[in-house]
Short mmCIF file of C-alpha atoms in Angstrom, two decimals:
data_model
loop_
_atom_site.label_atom_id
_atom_site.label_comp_id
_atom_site.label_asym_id
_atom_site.label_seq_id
_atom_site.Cartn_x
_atom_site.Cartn_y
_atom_site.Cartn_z
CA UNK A 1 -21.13 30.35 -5.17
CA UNK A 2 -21.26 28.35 -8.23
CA UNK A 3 -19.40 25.54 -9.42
CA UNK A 4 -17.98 27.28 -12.38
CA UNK A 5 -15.83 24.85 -15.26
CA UNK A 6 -16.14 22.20 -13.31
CA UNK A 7 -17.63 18.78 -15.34
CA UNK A 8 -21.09 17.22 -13.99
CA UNK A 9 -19.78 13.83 -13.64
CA UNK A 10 -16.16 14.54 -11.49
CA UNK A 11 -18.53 15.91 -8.75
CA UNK A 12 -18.46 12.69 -7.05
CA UNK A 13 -14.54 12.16 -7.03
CA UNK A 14 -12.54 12.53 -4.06
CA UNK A 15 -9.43 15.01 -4.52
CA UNK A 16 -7.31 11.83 -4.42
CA UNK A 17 -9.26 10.59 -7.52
CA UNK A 18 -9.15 13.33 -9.49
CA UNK A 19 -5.73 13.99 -8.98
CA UNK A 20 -5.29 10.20 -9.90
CA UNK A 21 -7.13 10.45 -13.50
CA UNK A 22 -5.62 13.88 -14.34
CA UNK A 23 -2.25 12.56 -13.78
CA UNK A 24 -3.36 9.59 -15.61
CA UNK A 25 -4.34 11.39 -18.50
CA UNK A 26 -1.19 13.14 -18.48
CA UNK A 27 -1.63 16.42 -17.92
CA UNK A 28 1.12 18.82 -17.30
CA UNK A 29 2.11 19.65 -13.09
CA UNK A 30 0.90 23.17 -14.02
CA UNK A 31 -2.82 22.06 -15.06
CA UNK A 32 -2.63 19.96 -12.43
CA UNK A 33 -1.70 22.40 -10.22
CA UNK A 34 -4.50 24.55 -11.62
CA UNK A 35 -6.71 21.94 -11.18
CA UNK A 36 -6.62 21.06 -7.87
CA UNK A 37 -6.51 24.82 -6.46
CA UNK A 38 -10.49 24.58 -8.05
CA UNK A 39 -11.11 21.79 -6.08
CA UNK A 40 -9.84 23.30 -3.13
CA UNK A 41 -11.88 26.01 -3.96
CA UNK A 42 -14.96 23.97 -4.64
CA UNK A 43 -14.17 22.16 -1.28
CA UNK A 44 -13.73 25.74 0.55
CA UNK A 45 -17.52 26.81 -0.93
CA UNK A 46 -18.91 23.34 0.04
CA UNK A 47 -17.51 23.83 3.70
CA UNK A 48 -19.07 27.62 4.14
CA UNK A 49 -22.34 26.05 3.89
#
């Protein structure tokens, strides 16, 4: 499955991170909230393998 919309260098980040610099950058809960359910899904993908 491919890593769709998701930028070449936050592939190293941990959850925590990302969540860190988004809320950083002030983005709004729902974003955020958007966000992170890619990176679960990322994380989901990543696990299958």
């Amino acid at each position: 499955m491919p890593k769709k919309n998701f930028p070449e260098n936050l592939k190293g980040l941990s959850v925590k991170d990302a969540r860190r610099i988004f809320e950083f950058l002030g983005k709004s809960d729902a974003s955020l909230q958007k966000f992170s359910e890619e990176i679960d899904e990322i994380e989901d993908s990543e696990n299958e393998d």
